[in-house]
Amino acid sequence: AQRVTQPEKLLSVFKGAPVELKCNYSYSGSPELFWYVQYSRQRLQLLLRHISRESIKGFTADLNKGETSFHLKKPFAQEEDSAMYYCALSASGSNKFYFGSGTKLNVKP
Amino acid sequence: DARVTQTPRDKVTEMGQEVTMRCQPILGHNTVFWYRQTMMQGLELLAYFRNRAPLDDSGMPKDRFSAEMPDATLATLKIQPSEPRDSAVYFCASGLGGPGGNEQFFGPGTRLTVL
């Protein structure tokens, strides 16, 4: 069965420090992986997807099929990065998403 | 800038009352999703429609929840009777169906409080 695990509920870092939000998945096929972000009292919005292989707002994420991970990274965190981050998986041939439980990132000044 | 809209934005009701939440997907999108967000569980998929047909509602308590799409511009989620444990933020999302995963566009959510 498909499953997305985000082991950290809360991650606190200081401004300028590197940040890594962990995401592990279980899926036997070829998944599509996404990161969604929800800023305070706003709607969820797509941050990035693995097939795009792009950097958004300084964030990158690499799909590691060997470790079944899709960790989100940023070398220098900014206060405006404070938000809730959700990792999501879409099974091949399906429009259905499986979301992780989310990680709240708090960037301190 | 097309967006998913949801009404109401906030709803406070008493236990036992019926609650109806509405969603207008982005025009042209043929997939619609209902999610429930809580602190403990994060985002849970309740129901999923493609071309207005329900494809998956396994995440929805069947005895009190129902989801419908009366037409392509309206999706509804109904709770009857509501219970305090239903208090959560309910999100609707829409997307373009097709092979593989496609971006889901989320509405602003309905914050439901059942007293």
Short mmCIF file of C-alpha atoms in Angstrom, two decimals:
data_model
loop_
_atom_site.label_atom_id
_atom_site.label_comp_id
_atom_site.label_asym_id
_atom_site.label_seq_id
_atom_site.Cartn_x
_atom_site.Cartn_y
_atom_site.Cartn_z
CA ALA A 1 0.00 0.00 0.00
CA GLN A 2 1.10 3.55 -0.66
CA ARG A 3 2.34 5.49 2.32
CA VAL A 4 4.12 8.78 2.89
CA THR A 5 5.98 9.40 6.12
CA GLN A 6 7.20 12.72 7.41
CA PRO A 7 8.94 11.84 10.67
CA GLU A 8 9.21 15.37 12.05
CA LYS A 9 6.11 17.20 13.17
CA LEU A 10 8.07 20.34 13.98
CA LEU A 11 11.42 21.59 12.78
CA SER A 12 12.97 24.75 14.19
CA VAL A 13 16.04 26.37 12.66
CA PHE A 14 17.67 29.77 12.79
CA LYS A 15 17.61 32.13 9.86
CA GLY A 16 20.48 31.39 7.53
CA ALA A 17 20.86 27.79 8.65
CA PRO A 18 20.38 24.88 6.26
CA VAL A 19 17.11 23.04 6.47
CA GLU A 20 16.07 19.55 5.43
CA LEU A 21 12.52 18.29 5.72
CA LYS A 22 12.38 14.55 5.49
CA CYS A 23 9.95 12.52 3.44
CA ASN A 24 9.96 8.78 2.94
CA TYR A 25 7.50 6.81 0.91
CA SER A 26 6.48 3.27 0.25
CA TYR A 27 5.21 2.36 -3.18
CA SER A 28 6.07 -0.53 -5.44
CA GLY A 29 5.71 1.29 -8.76
CA SER A 30 7.03 4.55 -10.16
CA PRO A 31 5.64 7.36 -8.05
CA GLU A 32 5.33 11.02 -8.68
CA LEU A 33 6.38 13.03 -5.65
CA PHE A 34 5.34 16.53 -4.68
CA TRP A 35 5.95 19.06 -1.95
CA TYR A 36 3.07 21.33 -0.97
CA VAL A 37 3.40 24.34 1.33
CA GLN A 38 0.78 26.05 3.47
CA TYR A 39 1.64 29.47 4.85
CA SER A 40 -0.22 30.71 7.88
CA ARG A 41 -3.97 30.78 7.22
CA GLN A 42 -3.49 30.34 3.46
CA ARG A 43 -4.41 27.55 1.13
CA LEU A 44 -2.04 24.76 0.24
CA GLN A 45 -0.03 25.40 -2.86
CA LEU A 46 2.36 23.33 -4.87
CA LEU A 47 6.00 24.06 -4.07
CA LEU A 48 7.68 21.62 -6.39
CA ARG A 49 7.36 18.23 -8.04
CA HIS A 50 10.15 15.80 -8.70
CA ILE A 51 9.64 15.53 -12.45
CA SER A 52 10.31 19.25 -12.83
CA ARG A 53 13.71 19.01 -11.20
CA GLU A 54 13.63 22.73 -10.50
CA SER A 55 14.41 24.96 -7.55
CA ILE A 56 11.56 27.01 -6.14
CA LYS A 57 12.20 29.73 -3.56
CA GLY A 58 15.62 28.17 -3.05
CA PHE A 59 14.16 24.75 -2.23
CA THR A 60 15.17 21.58 -4.00
CA ALA A 61 14.17 17.96 -3.60
CA ASP A 62 15.71 14.89 -5.16
CA LEU A 63 13.93 11.62 -5.56
CA ASN A 64 16.09 8.81 -4.21
CA LYS A 65 14.47 5.57 -5.30
CA GLY A 66 17.03 3.45 -3.47
CA GLU A 67 16.20 5.06 -0.16
CA THR A 68 12.58 5.78 -1.16
CA SER A 69 13.02 9.36 -0.04
CA PHE A 70 12.17 12.80 -1.34
CA HIS A 71 13.69 15.16 1.18
CA LEU A 72 13.20 18.91 0.81
CA LYS A 73 16.29 21.05 1.25
CA LYS A 74 17.28 24.66 1.37
CA PRO A 75 20.83 25.84 2.10
CA PHE A 76 19.88 29.08 3.89
CA ALA A 77 16.48 29.29 5.57
CA GLN A 78 14.57 32.56 5.65
CA GLU A 79 11.93 33.66 8.13
CA GLU A 80 9.33 33.72 5.37
CA ASP A 81 9.88 29.99 4.87
CA SER A 82 8.04 29.34 8.12
CA ALA A 83 5.05 27.25 7.10
CA MET A 84 3.56 23.78 7.06
CA TYR A 85 5.09 21.48 4.47
CA TYR A 86 3.40 18.38 3.10
CA CYS A 87 5.01 15.68 1.04
CA ALA A 88 2.66 13.87 -1.34
CA LEU A 89 2.79 10.86 -3.59
CA SER A 90 0.74 10.09 -6.66
CA ALA A 91 0.68 6.51 -7.87
CA SER A 92 1.34 5.98 -11.55
CA GLY A 93 -1.86 6.11 -13.57
CA SER A 94 -3.80 7.68 -10.72
CA ASN A 95 -4.84 11.20 -9.87
CA LYS A 96 -5.12 10.30 -6.21
CA PHE A 97 -2.59 11.85 -3.83
CA TYR A 98 -1.31 10.37 -0.60
CA PHE A 99 -0.16 13.08 1.78
CA GLY A 100 2.22 12.82 4.67
CA SER A 101 1.19 14.18 8.05
CA GLY A 102 3.14 17.39 7.48
CA THR A 103 6.10 19.15 9.04
CA LYS A 104 5.82 22.58 10.55
CA LEU A 105 8.93 24.58 9.79
CA ASN A 106 9.72 27.44 12.14
CA VAL A 107 12.56 29.73 11.11
CA LYS A 108 13.73 31.84 14.01
CA PRO A 109 15.33 35.28 13.57
CA ASP B 1 -6.34 33.95 -11.96
CA ALA B 2 -8.63 30.95 -11.61
CA ARG B 3 -9.02 29.61 -8.09
CA VAL B 4 -10.99 26.98 -6.25
CA THR B 5 -13.62 28.61 -4.05
CA GLN B 6 -15.23 27.19 -0.94
CA THR B 7 -18.16 28.30 1.17
CA PRO B 8 -18.60 28.90 3.99
CA ARG B 9 -15.11 29.84 5.16
CA ASP B 10 -16.05 29.30 8.79
CA LYS B 11 -18.88 27.34 10.30
CA VAL B 12 -19.78 26.90 13.94
CA THR B 13 -22.60 24.53 14.68
CA GLU B 14 -23.98 22.38 17.43
CA MET B 15 -23.70 18.67 17.66
CA GLY B 16 -26.43 16.92 15.75
CA GLN B 17 -26.91 19.65 13.17
CA GLU B 18 -26.49 19.13 9.45
CA VAL B 19 -23.52 20.83 7.82
CA THR B 20 -23.12 21.40 4.09
CA MET B 21 -19.86 22.62 2.59
CA ARG B 22 -19.62 23.74 -1.02
CA CYS B 23 -16.80 23.90 -3.49
CA GLN B 24 -16.50 25.40 -6.93
CA PRO B 25 -13.63 23.77 -8.80
CA ILE B 26 -11.57 25.60 -11.38
CA LEU B 27 -13.42 25.70 -14.68
CA GLY B 28 -12.25 22.89 -16.93
CA HIS B 29 -10.87 20.73 -14.14
CA ASN B 30 -12.41 17.27 -14.12
CA THR B 31 -11.09 15.90 -10.83
CA VAL B 32 -12.28 17.07 -7.43
CA PHE B 33 -11.01 16.01 -4.03
CA TRP B 34 -12.23 16.57 -0.49
CA TYR B 35 -9.68 16.51 2.34
CA ARG B 36 -9.90 16.93 6.07
CA GLN B 37 -7.03 18.57 7.93
CA THR B 38 -6.47 18.09 11.65
CA MET B 39 -3.46 18.64 13.87
CA MET B 40 -3.26 14.97 14.73
CA GLN B 41 -3.84 13.37 11.33
CA GLY B 42 -2.66 16.00 8.90
CA LEU B 43 -4.41 15.80 5.51
CA GLU B 44 -6.80 12.92 4.99
CA LEU B 45 -8.49 12.23 1.68
CA LEU B 46 -12.22 11.85 2.16
CA ALA B 47 -13.54 11.59 -1.41
CA TYR B 48 -12.38 11.86 -4.99
CA PHE B 49 -14.40 12.53 -8.13
CA ARG B 50 -13.48 12.35 -11.79
CA ASN B 51 -15.89 13.73 -14.38
CA ARG B 52 -18.41 14.08 -11.52
CA ALA B 53 -18.37 10.35 -10.78
CA PRO B 54 -17.21 9.28 -7.32
CA LEU B 55 -14.09 7.15 -7.67
CA ASP B 56 -13.00 6.76 -4.11
CA ASP B 57 -14.72 7.62 -0.88
CA SER B 58 -13.04 5.03 1.29
CA GLY B 59 -11.73 7.70 3.63
CA MET B 60 -15.16 9.00 4.45
CA PRO B 61 -17.31 7.80 7.37
CA LYS B 62 -20.27 6.52 5.40
CA ASP B 63 -22.83 6.73 8.15
CA ARG B 64 -22.74 10.50 8.44
CA PHE B 65 -20.77 11.92 5.52
CA SER B 66 -21.84 12.23 1.92
CA ALA B 67 -20.20 13.86 -1.07
CA GLU B 68 -21.80 14.74 -4.38
CA MET B 69 -21.22 16.70 -7.57
CA PRO B 70 -24.60 17.85 -8.80
CA ASP B 71 -22.88 19.52 -11.74
CA ALA B 72 -19.39 20.26 -13.00
CA THR B 73 -19.23 23.58 -11.17
CA LEU B 74 -20.31 22.41 -7.73
CA ALA B 75 -19.15 19.79 -5.27
CA THR B 76 -20.76 19.35 -1.88
CA LEU B 77 -19.74 17.62 1.33
CA LYS B 78 -22.46 17.01 3.84
CA ILE B 79 -22.28 15.85 7.44
CA GLN B 80 -25.47 14.69 9.10
CA PRO B 81 -25.54 14.55 12.06
CA SER B 82 -22.37 16.45 12.95
CA GLU B 83 -20.26 15.51 15.96
CA PRO B 84 -17.53 17.40 17.87
CA ARG B 85 -14.89 15.05 16.44
CA ASP B 86 -15.75 16.38 12.97
CA SER B 87 -14.19 19.73 13.91
CA ALA B 88 -11.45 20.33 11.37
CA VAL B 89 -10.57 22.31 8.27
CA TYR B 90 -12.09 20.80 5.14
CA PHE B 91 -10.31 21.46 1.88
CA CYS B 92 -11.52 20.99 -1.62
CA ALA B 93 -9.03 20.64 -4.47
CA SER B 94 -9.42 20.29 -8.20
CA GLY B 95 -7.16 19.21 -11.02
CA LEU B 96 -6.90 17.97 -14.56
CA GLY B 97 -7.36 14.23 -14.69
CA GLY B 98 -5.09 12.23 -16.88
CA PRO B 99 -2.31 9.69 -16.70
CA GLY B 100 -0.14 10.09 -13.69
CA GLY B 101 -0.27 12.69 -10.99
CA ASN B 102 -1.26 16.20 -11.83
CA GLU B 103 -1.10 19.28 -9.66
CA GLN B 104 -4.04 19.72 -7.35
CA PHE B 105 -5.24 23.25 -6.72
CA PHE B 106 -6.61 23.81 -3.27
CA GLY B 107 -9.41 26.00 -2.04
CA PRO B 108 -9.08 28.16 1.07
CA GLY B 109 -10.84 25.61 3.24
CA THR B 110 -13.87 25.58 5.50
CA ARG B 111 -13.06 25.69 9.20
CA LEU B 112 -15.75 23.65 10.93
CA THR B 113 -16.32 23.77 14.67
CA VAL B 114 -18.91 21.45 16.14
CA LEU B 115 -19.80 22.30 19.72
#
